[in-house]
């Protein structure tokens, strides 16, 4: 019961912080923090599944989040006219040939006897396959990118409702996680870390450079939304009248209303995932996972297939990150591959999990909200602190420099918080039971 | 067919840049590998340690330039380098005292130390951005070229020029000196030998009376020196930007792992393997092939295997291949 009170208190504290933001800054800011907090909590749940349940050290979260974003584009954007007939099919064919080349090389490696013949055969397959793939793939890409490059120049989407992209984002991330897990999960923990870190960078590089896919750094903007547009609400006389009833002007009311709708959608997803994660944690499967985490050798001796279980939970956790990524892109209404940075999308999520309490789902959710709140609010607080500290100083180069640098306080603060928690409360705010 | 010009082009655009980049990676990977060998964790803060050391060097460079000090044709940054190393060593030792030592005494699992180093990474990144800002800084001065492309053409009468930039020359010379000094230290001095002993077998080393704290302090100082030198050389060659240094973490780790974590020779070999593959795979071979192939057989396209933005992909594919087929790296590394 005591724990219950403490945990409720912690959540109430975060809620209070957001309410204070609403009262002191604006309700729009507060709701924005709430919305991103919900998404962060989902990401933290995914990482907690991998790290807290199974002890997998995945630092490629950014890649899975970006894949979720890609799913929103591919599902929700209207199809580009003529893109498929111009080059879409040859792109797909080229990619399939590339995959076939790799499969053929792997099969050669497995089937042929060890020796020089095998090496030569593999090299021949890989080099020949590469040039064939480029010969089919490149013209297709050129044809697709030539279609109206100023506004599309990509393959376009399926024109389906964007809510559908959330599960699809999860599936996409799961698929990639399967490939990564198959190759990298046998490795030691820090090798897995480096491998995932690199694969996340590669995913971002693909998103930035393959213009035919999602326009690369030209960004996809104006994604369809699951909620009404603010402008439409402001034109709706009924809505304006109701807003006036609350004493709000139409513009403020419409922005708040839209954000509340997003918050409701995100909250539904979070509650479902949290419920599932709790069920999993308390099931025989969850106990097996923790047993594997705590002692791999003993679990293996008990007949548990450690590698398969690791692969399973790696895919599940990554899928959750993919769902969160699709939700985030939906909220932003645009996909901007240039903004994906490992500090923000990988390591910050790790801070959330560690601070919240790894191995405890509620801890991860709390960490998601709390750290996101701090990430947003440290900047204004730092600015305020700096202007207070420098108020006595004469205007000059140093003062300007200090005021300019206050914006970079957040990275420093996150580091300090992480180290303090690791040192004095290594199991996090809500520890594992 | 003109093999000489083909070779000069190749040297100018592939071999020389790859040697310079490889030396920088090798110095960075040596730092990672030393920490892994002695302190037994993968230091995620290494890229930011490089950025921190370079930042101190840049600050001193600016100060020296302000005072009118210069190093003749060589960049002033070389004069400032010792101060950068000292500053970086001080900071790193402070971090060790305040952060890492607690976990070392506890004998925490390596993965905990990796997470701790993530925290240090955030702090260092924040400090660097706080002091010098997130922008690009070019701090190279002095002569730009040892041989410029024009002089080379005039000297040899060849069609293609071969330019050797001062920063490239300095990178290679410095790297050779630093690596030689490091190997001399590790193999010939008493402290170096005790470091290797500690890395091979901690318990045995402790039994034979090696002071672990001293080993750790010496390691951090060497790592700070290596990181600062690597960072400054990279900054002279390209330019300084906090975020770029953070991203260097990837190829540096790839180099260290490809060579075999914990093995200094491996780190150097790994650095060059990664650098050469990155440059050759992302280089457009058209010009070389036009010279090398018989008249009229030159290719139409650029013959670029992958676009430059995929250079990370190259290092990681090599990394994955090495890990799958030779999990301890080219030179036998250690595993925790």
PDB file of N, CA and C in Angstrom, chain A residues 289-377:
ATOM      1  N   UNK A 289      11.368 -14.468 -19.026  1.00  0.00           N
ATOM      2  CA  UNK A 289      12.232 -13.421 -19.547  1.00  0.00           C
ATOM      3  C   UNK A 289      13.171 -12.895 -18.469  1.00  0.00           C
ATOM      4  N   UNK A 290      12.597 -12.650 -17.295  1.00  0.00           N
ATOM      5  CA  UNK A 290      13.437 -12.111 -16.219  1.00  0.00           C
ATOM      6  C   UNK A 290      14.443 -13.146 -15.740  1.00  0.00           C
ATOM      7  N   UNK A 291      14.019 -14.408 -15.794  1.00  0.00           N
ATOM      8  CA  UNK A 291      14.964 -15.464 -15.408  1.00  0.00           C
ATOM      9  C   UNK A 291      16.140 -15.485 -16.381  1.00  0.00           C
ATOM     10  N   UNK A 292      15.823 -15.335 -17.673  1.00  0.00           N
ATOM     11  CA  UNK A 292      16.890 -15.325 -18.677  1.00  0.00           C
ATOM     12  C   UNK A 292      17.807 -14.126 -18.449  1.00  0.00           C
ATOM     13  N   UNK A 293      17.185 -12.975 -18.162  1.00  0.00           N
ATOM     14  CA  UNK A 293      17.966 -11.764 -17.948  1.00  0.00           C
ATOM     15  C   UNK A 293      18.927 -11.942 -16.769  1.00  0.00           C
ATOM     16  N   UNK A 294      18.393 -12.540 -15.687  1.00  0.00           N
ATOM     17  CA  UNK A 294      19.214 -12.621 -14.484  1.00  0.00           C
ATOM     18  C   UNK A 294      20.281 -13.695 -14.569  1.00  0.00           C
ATOM     19  N   UNK A 295      19.995 -14.771 -15.263  1.00  0.00           N
ATOM     20  CA  UNK A 295      21.007 -15.814 -15.379  1.00  0.00           C
ATOM     21  C   UNK A 295      20.776 -16.626 -16.642  1.00  0.00           C
ATOM     22  N   UNK A 296      21.476 -16.197 -17.693  1.00  0.00           N
ATOM     23  CA  UNK A 296      21.267 -16.831 -18.994  1.00  0.00           C
ATOM     24  C   UNK A 296      21.626 -18.309 -18.970  1.00  0.00           C
ATOM     25  N   UNK A 297      22.732 -18.615 -18.300  1.00  0.00           N
ATOM     26  CA  UNK A 297      23.213 -19.998 -18.310  1.00  0.00           C
ATOM     27  C   UNK A 297      22.206 -20.917 -17.639  1.00  0.00           C
ATOM     28  N   UNK A 298      21.713 -20.471 -16.472  1.00  0.00           N
ATOM     29  CA  UNK A 298      20.751 -21.307 -15.750  1.00  0.00           C
ATOM     30  C   UNK A 298      19.484 -21.489 -16.560  1.00  0.00           C
ATOM     31  N   UNK A 299      19.017 -20.414 -17.203  1.00  0.00           N
ATOM     32  CA  UNK A 299      17.793 -20.506 -17.990  1.00  0.00           C
ATOM     33  C   UNK A 299      17.976 -21.480 -19.145  1.00  0.00           C
ATOM     34  N   UNK A 300      19.183 -21.416 -19.742  1.00  0.00           N
ATOM     35  CA  UNK A 300      19.444 -22.313 -20.862  1.00  0.00           C
ATOM     36  C   UNK A 300      19.467 -23.763 -20.372  1.00  0.00           C
ATOM     37  N   UNK A 301      20.028 -23.957 -19.184  1.00  0.00           N
ATOM     38  CA  UNK A 301      20.088 -25.303 -18.623  1.00  0.00           C
ATOM     39  C   UNK A 301      18.687 -25.827 -18.338  1.00  0.00           C
ATOM     40  N   UNK A 302      17.749 -24.911 -18.067  1.00  0.00           N
ATOM     41  CA  UNK A 302      16.369 -25.323 -17.832  1.00  0.00           C
ATOM     42  C   UNK A 302      15.629 -25.593 -19.138  1.00  0.00           C
ATOM     43  N   UNK A 303      16.338 -25.488 -20.255  1.00  0.00           N
ATOM     44  CA  UNK A 303      15.726 -25.806 -21.538  1.00  0.00           C
ATOM     45  C   UNK A 303      15.063 -24.642 -22.232  1.00  0.00           C
ATOM     46  N   UNK A 304      15.361 -23.410 -21.783  1.00  0.00           N
ATOM     47  CA  UNK A 304      14.787 -22.241 -22.456  1.00  0.00           C
ATOM     48  C   UNK A 304      15.679 -21.872 -23.645  1.00  0.00           C
ATOM     49  N   UNK A 305      15.033 -21.548 -24.758  1.00  0.00           N
ATOM     50  CA  UNK A 305      15.778 -21.163 -25.949  1.00  0.00           C
ATOM     51  C   UNK A 305      16.089 -19.660 -25.866  1.00  0.00           C
ATOM     52  N   UNK A 306      17.255 -19.347 -25.300  1.00  0.00           N
ATOM     53  CA  UNK A 306      17.573 -17.954 -24.982  1.00  0.00           C
ATOM     54  C   UNK A 306      17.593 -17.085 -26.237  1.00  0.00           C
ATOM     55  N   UNK A 307      18.243 -17.555 -27.306  1.00  0.00           N
ATOM     56  CA  UNK A 307      18.366 -16.727 -28.504  1.00  0.00           C
ATOM     57  C   UNK A 307      16.998 -16.400 -29.101  1.00  0.00           C
ATOM     58  N   UNK A 308      16.120 -17.410 -29.149  1.00  0.00           N
ATOM     59  CA  UNK A 308      14.793 -17.167 -29.713  1.00  0.00           C
ATOM     60  C   UNK A 308      14.007 -16.177 -28.863  1.00  0.00           C
ATOM     61  N   UNK A 309      14.084 -16.350 -27.540  1.00  0.00           N
ATOM     62  CA  UNK A 309      13.348 -15.438 -26.664  1.00  0.00           C
ATOM     63  C   UNK A 309      13.886 -14.010 -26.806  1.00  0.00           C
ATOM     64  N   UNK A 310      15.203 -13.896 -26.920  1.00  0.00           N
ATOM     65  CA  UNK A 310      15.789 -12.571 -27.118  1.00  0.00           C
ATOM     66  C   UNK A 310      15.277 -11.949 -28.408  1.00  0.00           C
ATOM     67  N   UNK A 311      15.259 -12.773 -29.480  1.00  0.00           N
ATOM     68  CA  UNK A 311      14.786 -12.265 -30.767  1.00  0.00           C
ATOM     69  C   UNK A 311      13.339 -11.788 -30.643  1.00  0.00           C
ATOM     70  N   UNK A 312      12.532 -12.611 -29.940  1.00  0.00           N
ATOM     71  CA  UNK A 312      11.123 -12.284 -29.775  1.00  0.00           C
ATOM     72  C   UNK A 312      10.930 -10.934 -29.089  1.00  0.00           C
ATOM     73  N   UNK A 313      11.644 -10.742 -27.990  1.00  0.00           N
ATOM     74  CA  UNK A 313      11.407  -9.517 -27.224  1.00  0.00           C
ATOM     75  C   UNK A 313      12.049  -8.324 -27.905  1.00  0.00           C
ATOM     76  N   UNK A 314      13.111  -8.569 -28.660  1.00  0.00           N
ATOM     77  CA  UNK A 314      13.729  -7.491 -29.429  1.00  0.00           C
ATOM     78  C   UNK A 314      12.734  -6.975 -30.471  1.00  0.00           C
ATOM     79  N   UNK A 315      12.050  -7.909 -31.136  1.00  0.00           N
ATOM     80  CA  UNK A 315      11.067  -7.521 -32.152  1.00  0.00           C
ATOM     81  C   UNK A 315       9.899  -6.783 -31.508  1.00  0.00           C
ATOM     82  N   UNK A 316       9.405  -7.311 -30.375  1.00  0.00           N
ATOM     83  CA  UNK A 316       8.256  -6.681 -29.714  1.00  0.00           C
ATOM     84  C   UNK A 316       8.581  -5.250 -29.277  1.00  0.00           C
ATOM     85  N   UNK A 317       9.731  -5.092 -28.616  1.00  0.00           N
ATOM     86  CA  UNK A 317      10.113  -3.758 -28.140  1.00  0.00           C
ATOM     87  C   UNK A 317      10.289  -2.789 -29.293  1.00  0.00           C
ATOM     88  N   UNK A 318      10.918  -3.264 -30.363  1.00  0.00           N
ATOM     89  CA  UNK A 318      11.132  -2.390 -31.508  1.00  0.00           C
ATOM     90  C   UNK A 318       9.813  -2.011 -32.150  1.00  0.00           C
ATOM     91  N   UNK A 319       8.868  -2.958 -32.188  1.00  0.00           N
ATOM     92  CA  UNK A 319       7.569  -2.658 -32.779  1.00  0.00           C
ATOM     93  C   UNK A 319       6.880  -1.540 -31.999  1.00  0.00           C
ATOM     94  N   UNK A 320       6.995  -1.581 -30.663  1.00  0.00           N
ATOM     95  CA  UNK A 320       6.373  -0.515 -29.863  1.00  0.00           C
ATOM     96  C   UNK A 320       6.999   0.827 -30.204  1.00  0.00           C
ATOM     97  N   UNK A 321       8.339   0.849 -30.374  1.00  0.00           N
ATOM     98  CA  UNK A 321       9.006   2.103 -30.751  1.00  0.00           C
ATOM     99  C   UNK A 321       8.522   2.558 -32.130  1.00  0.00           C
ATOM    100  N   UNK A 322       8.283   1.597 -33.029  1.00  0.00           N
ATOM    101  CA  UNK A 322       7.784   1.958 -34.353  1.00  0.00           C
ATOM    102  C   UNK A 322       6.397   2.580 -34.274  1.00  0.00           C
ATOM    103  N   UNK A 323       5.533   2.008 -33.413  1.00  0.00           N
ATOM    104  CA  UNK A 323       4.192   2.585 -33.236  1.00  0.00           C
ATOM    105  C   UNK A 323       4.315   4.023 -32.741  1.00  0.00           C
ATOM    106  N   UNK A 324       5.187   4.213 -31.730  1.00  0.00           N
ATOM    107  CA  UNK A 324       5.370   5.558 -31.185  1.00  0.00           C
ATOM    108  C   UNK A 324       5.892   6.497 -32.271  1.00  0.00           C
ATOM    109  N   UNK A 325       6.766   5.994 -33.135  1.00  0.00           N
ATOM    110  CA  UNK A 325       7.310   6.838 -34.201  1.00  0.00           C
ATOM    111  C   UNK A 325       6.223   7.274 -35.167  1.00  0.00           C
ATOM    112  N   UNK A 326       5.339   6.338 -35.516  1.00  0.00           N
ATOM    113  CA  UNK A 326       4.245   6.689 -36.426  1.00  0.00           C
ATOM    114  C   UNK A 326       3.325   7.707 -35.766  1.00  0.00           C
ATOM    115  N   UNK A 327       3.076   7.541 -34.456  1.00  0.00           N
ATOM    116  CA  UNK A 327       2.220   8.489 -33.744  1.00  0.00           C
ATOM    117  C   UNK A 327       2.845   9.871 -33.733  1.00  0.00           C
ATOM    118  N   UNK A 328       4.169   9.901 -33.537  1.00  0.00           N
ATOM    119  CA  UNK A 328       4.839  11.200 -33.472  1.00  0.00           C
ATOM    120  C   UNK A 328       4.757  11.916 -34.815  1.00  0.00           C
ATOM    121  N   UNK A 329       4.984  11.175 -35.909  1.00  0.00           N
ATOM    122  CA  UNK A 329       4.906  11.794 -37.230  1.00  0.00           C
ATOM    123  C   UNK A 329       3.484  12.267 -37.510  1.00  0.00           C
ATOM    124  N   UNK A 330       2.487  11.499 -37.024  1.00  0.00           N
ATOM    125  CA  UNK A 330       1.108  11.930 -37.183  1.00  0.00           C
ATOM    126  C   UNK A 330       0.870  13.246 -36.455  1.00  0.00           C
ATOM    127  N   UNK A 331       1.398  13.339 -35.243  1.00  0.00           N
ATOM    128  CA  UNK A 331       1.219  14.565 -34.458  1.00  0.00           C
ATOM    129  C   UNK A 331       1.886  15.752 -35.143  1.00  0.00           C
ATOM    130  N   UNK A 332       3.132  15.511 -35.662  1.00  0.00           N
ATOM    131  CA  UNK A 332       3.848  16.608 -36.330  1.00  0.00           C
ATOM    132  C   UNK A 332       3.203  16.977 -37.657  1.00  0.00           C
ATOM    133  N   UNK A 333       2.550  15.991 -38.289  1.00  0.00           N
ATOM    134  CA  UNK A 333       1.982  16.236 -39.610  1.00  0.00           C
ATOM    135  C   UNK A 333       3.019  16.284 -40.703  1.00  0.00           C
ATOM    136  N   UNK A 334       4.264  15.920 -40.408  1.00  0.00           N
ATOM    137  CA  UNK A 334       5.313  15.925 -41.435  1.00  0.00           C
ATOM    138  C   UNK A 334       6.426  14.958 -41.066  1.00  0.00           C
ATOM    139  N   UNK A 335       7.150  14.508 -42.083  1.00  0.00           N
ATOM    140  CA  UNK A 335       8.303  13.641 -41.849  1.00  0.00           C
ATOM    141  C   UNK A 335       9.561  14.407 -42.269  1.00  0.00           C
ATOM    142  N   UNK A 336      10.422  14.693 -41.304  1.00  0.00           N
ATOM    143  CA  UNK A 336      11.642  15.458 -41.592  1.00  0.00           C
ATOM    144  C   UNK A 336      12.841  14.635 -41.144  1.00  0.00           C
ATOM    145  N   UNK A 337      13.425  13.835 -42.054  1.00  0.00           N
ATOM    146  CA  UNK A 337      14.506  12.928 -41.651  1.00  0.00           C
ATOM    147  C   UNK A 337      15.704  13.668 -41.045  1.00  0.00           C
ATOM    148  N   UNK A 338      15.886  14.935 -41.399  1.00  0.00           N
ATOM    149  CA  UNK A 338      17.033  15.679 -40.873  1.00  0.00           C
ATOM    150  C   UNK A 338      16.964  15.913 -39.379  1.00  0.00           C
ATOM    151  N   UNK A 339      15.757  15.776 -38.781  1.00  0.00           N
ATOM    152  CA  UNK A 339      15.650  16.106 -37.357  1.00  0.00           C
ATOM    153  C   UNK A 339      15.898  14.905 -36.450  1.00  0.00           C
ATOM    154  N   UNK A 340      16.092  13.723 -37.043  1.00  0.00           N
ATOM    155  CA  UNK A 340      16.317  12.555 -36.189  1.00  0.00           C
ATOM    156  C   UNK A 340      17.759  12.544 -35.704  1.00  0.00           C
ATOM    157  N   UNK A 341      17.930  12.696 -34.403  1.00  0.00           N
ATOM    158  CA  UNK A 341      19.272  12.714 -33.820  1.00  0.00           C
ATOM    159  C   UNK A 341      19.350  11.703 -32.693  1.00  0.00           C
ATOM    160  N   UNK A 342      20.449  10.967 -32.629  1.00  0.00           N
ATOM    161  CA  UNK A 342      20.541   9.914 -31.604  1.00  0.00           C
ATOM    162  C   UNK A 342      20.412  10.446 -30.178  1.00  0.00           C
ATOM    163  N   UNK A 343      20.911  11.640 -29.903  1.00  0.00           N
ATOM    164  CA  UNK A 343      20.813  12.132 -28.528  1.00  0.00           C
ATOM    165  C   UNK A 343      19.362  12.298 -28.123  1.00  0.00           C
ATOM    166  N   UNK A 344      18.549  12.778 -29.048  1.00  0.00           N
ATOM    167  CA  UNK A 344      17.154  13.049 -28.726  1.00  0.00           C
ATOM    168  C   UNK A 344      16.310  11.781 -28.782  1.00  0.00           C
ATOM    169  N   UNK A 345      16.551  10.917 -29.767  1.00  0.00           N
ATOM    170  CA  UNK A 345      15.619   9.821 -29.974  1.00  0.00           C
ATOM    171  C   UNK A 345      16.109   8.489 -29.421  1.00  0.00           C
ATOM    172  N   UNK A 346      17.389   8.355 -29.136  1.00  0.00           N
ATOM    173  CA  UNK A 346      17.845   7.105 -28.564  1.00  0.00           C
ATOM    174  C   UNK A 346      18.227   7.295 -27.104  1.00  0.00           C
ATOM    175  N   UNK A 347      19.172   8.195 -26.876  1.00  0.00           N
ATOM    176  CA  UNK A 347      19.735   8.281 -25.531  1.00  0.00           C
ATOM    177  C   UNK A 347      18.769   8.937 -24.559  1.00  0.00           C
ATOM    178  N   UNK A 348      17.946   9.861 -25.045  1.00  0.00           N
ATOM    179  CA  UNK A 348      16.972  10.470 -24.144  1.00  0.00           C
ATOM    180  C   UNK A 348      15.956   9.420 -23.673  1.00  0.00           C
ATOM    181  N   UNK A 349      15.552   8.526 -24.562  1.00  0.00           N
ATOM    182  CA  UNK A 349      14.620   7.471 -24.169  1.00  0.00           C
ATOM    183  C   UNK A 349      15.273   6.566 -23.123  1.00  0.00           C
ATOM    184  N   UNK A 350      16.565   6.351 -23.299  1.00  0.00           N
ATOM    185  CA  UNK A 350      17.281   5.562 -22.286  1.00  0.00           C
ATOM    186  C   UNK A 350      17.264   6.256 -20.929  1.00  0.00           C
ATOM    187  N   UNK A 351      17.456   7.583 -20.936  1.00  0.00           N
ATOM    188  CA  UNK A 351      17.391   8.322 -19.665  1.00  0.00           C
ATOM    189  C   UNK A 351      16.018   8.117 -19.036  1.00  0.00           C
ATOM    190  N   UNK A 352      14.971   8.175 -19.878  1.00  0.00           N
ATOM    191  CA  UNK A 352      13.612   7.992 -19.345  1.00  0.00           C
ATOM    192  C   UNK A 352      13.470   6.651 -18.629  1.00  0.00           C
ATOM    193  N   UNK A 353      13.956   5.591 -19.286  1.00  0.00           N
ATOM    194  CA  UNK A 353      13.793   4.254 -18.708  1.00  0.00           C
ATOM    195  C   UNK A 353      14.595   4.120 -17.417  1.00  0.00           C
ATOM    196  N   UNK A 354      15.846   4.589 -17.432  1.00  0.00           N
ATOM    197  CA  UNK A 354      16.697   4.430 -16.257  1.00  0.00           C
ATOM    198  C   UNK A 354      16.150   5.249 -15.085  1.00  0.00           C
ATOM    199  N   UNK A 355      15.761   6.500 -15.378  1.00  0.00           N
ATOM    200  CA  UNK A 355      15.270   7.359 -14.304  1.00  0.00           C
ATOM    201  C   UNK A 355      13.944   6.819 -13.781  1.00  0.00           C
ATOM    202  N   UNK A 356      13.056   6.401 -14.665  1.00  0.00           N
ATOM    203  CA  UNK A 356      11.747   5.917 -14.239  1.00  0.00           C
ATOM    204  C   UNK A 356      11.849   4.634 -13.435  1.00  0.00           C
ATOM    205  N   UNK A 357      12.718   3.739 -13.860  1.00  0.00           N
ATOM    206  CA  UNK A 357      12.865   2.467 -13.170  1.00  0.00           C
ATOM    207  C   UNK A 357      12.797   1.337 -14.171  1.00  0.00           C
ATOM    208  N   UNK A 358      13.952   0.777 -14.525  1.00  0.00           N
ATOM    209  CA  UNK A 358      13.938  -0.260 -15.545  1.00  0.00           C
ATOM    210  C   UNK A 358      13.365  -1.536 -14.948  1.00  0.00           C
ATOM    211  N   UNK A 359      12.579  -2.243 -15.741  1.00  0.00           N
ATOM    212  CA  UNK A 359      11.948  -3.463 -15.271  1.00  0.00           C
ATOM    213  C   UNK A 359      10.562  -3.215 -14.726  1.00  0.00           C
ATOM    214  N   UNK A 360      10.177  -1.944 -14.604  1.00  0.00           N
ATOM    215  CA  UNK A 360       8.837  -1.636 -14.118  1.00  0.00           C
ATOM    216  C   UNK A 360       8.124  -0.782 -15.164  1.00  0.00           C
ATOM    217  N   UNK A 361       7.013  -1.291 -15.689  1.00  0.00           N
ATOM    218  CA  UNK A 361       6.311  -0.581 -16.764  1.00  0.00           C
ATOM    219  C   UNK A 361       5.825   0.793 -16.328  1.00  0.00           C
ATOM    220  N   UNK A 362       5.296   0.868 -15.109  1.00  0.00           N
ATOM    221  CA  UNK A 362       4.820   2.166 -14.644  1.00  0.00           C
ATOM    222  C   UNK A 362       5.987   3.129 -14.481  1.00  0.00           C
ATOM    223  N   UNK A 363       7.122   2.586 -14.056  1.00  0.00           N
ATOM    224  CA  UNK A 363       8.317   3.417 -13.945  1.00  0.00           C
ATOM    225  C   UNK A 363       8.694   4.000 -15.289  1.00  0.00           C
ATOM    226  N   UNK A 364       8.682   3.163 -16.332  1.00  0.00           N
ATOM    227  CA  UNK A 364       9.050   3.644 -17.660  1.00  0.00           C
ATOM    228  C   UNK A 364       8.102   4.749 -18.112  1.00  0.00           C
ATOM    229  N   UNK A 365       6.796   4.546 -17.854  1.00  0.00           N
ATOM    230  CA  UNK A 365       5.816   5.558 -18.260  1.00  0.00           C
ATOM    231  C   UNK A 365       6.065   6.861 -17.506  1.00  0.00           C
ATOM    232  N   UNK A 366       6.289   6.733 -16.201  1.00  0.00           N
ATOM    233  CA  UNK A 366       6.564   7.935 -15.406  1.00  0.00           C
ATOM    234  C   UNK A 366       7.808   8.636 -15.926  1.00  0.00           C
ATOM    235  N   UNK A 367       8.866   7.847 -16.186  1.00  0.00           N
ATOM    236  CA  UNK A 367      10.112   8.433 -16.710  1.00  0.00           C
ATOM    237  C   UNK A 367       9.857   9.162 -18.018  1.00  0.00           C
ATOM    238  N   UNK A 368       9.034   8.552 -18.882  1.00  0.00           N
ATOM    239  CA  UNK A 368       8.729   9.190 -20.157  1.00  0.00           C
ATOM    240  C   UNK A 368       8.142  10.578 -19.962  1.00  0.00           C
ATOM    241  N   UNK A 369       7.146  10.674 -19.086  1.00  0.00           N
ATOM    242  CA  UNK A 369       6.508  11.982 -18.857  1.00  0.00           C
ATOM    243  C   UNK A 369       7.475  12.961 -18.206  1.00  0.00           C
ATOM    244  N   UNK A 370       8.134  12.492 -17.147  1.00  0.00           N
ATOM    245  CA  UNK A 370       8.955  13.398 -16.338  1.00  0.00           C
ATOM    246  C   UNK A 370      10.124  13.942 -17.149  1.00  0.00           C
ATOM    247  N   UNK A 371      10.852  13.038 -17.826  1.00  0.00           N
ATOM    248  CA  UNK A 371      12.030  13.474 -18.567  1.00  0.00           C
ATOM    249  C   UNK A 371      11.625  14.350 -19.743  1.00  0.00           C
ATOM    250  N   UNK A 372      10.506  14.014 -20.387  1.00  0.00           N
ATOM    251  CA  UNK A 372      10.079  14.873 -21.487  1.00  0.00           C
ATOM    252  C   UNK A 372       9.737  16.259 -20.969  1.00  0.00           C
ATOM    253  N   UNK A 373       9.052  16.311 -19.836  1.00  0.00           N
ATOM    254  CA  UNK A 373       8.735  17.620 -19.248  1.00  0.00           C
ATOM    255  C   UNK A 373      10.010  18.415 -19.004  1.00  0.00           C
ATOM    256  N   UNK A 374      11.005  17.760 -18.399  1.00  0.00           N
ATOM    257  CA  UNK A 374      12.249  18.465 -18.096  1.00  0.00           C
ATOM    258  C   UNK A 374      12.957  18.893 -19.375  1.00  0.00           C
ATOM    259  N   UNK A 375      12.980  17.975 -20.374  1.00  0.00           N
ATOM    260  CA  UNK A 375      13.651  18.261 -21.642  1.00  0.00           C
ATOM    261  C   UNK A 375      13.083  19.553 -22.247  1.00  0.00           C
ATOM    262  N   UNK A 376      11.761  19.723 -22.160  1.00  0.00           N
ATOM    263  CA  UNK A 376      11.151  20.919 -22.728  1.00  0.00           C
ATOM    264  C   UNK A 376      11.389  22.123 -21.831  1.00  0.00           C
ATOM    265  N   UNK A 377      11.259  21.913 -20.511  1.00  0.00           N
ATOM    266  CA  UNK A 377      11.241  23.066 -19.619  1.00  0.00           C
ATOM    267  C   UNK A 377      12.622  23.530 -19.153  1.00  0.00           C
TER     268      UNK A 377
END
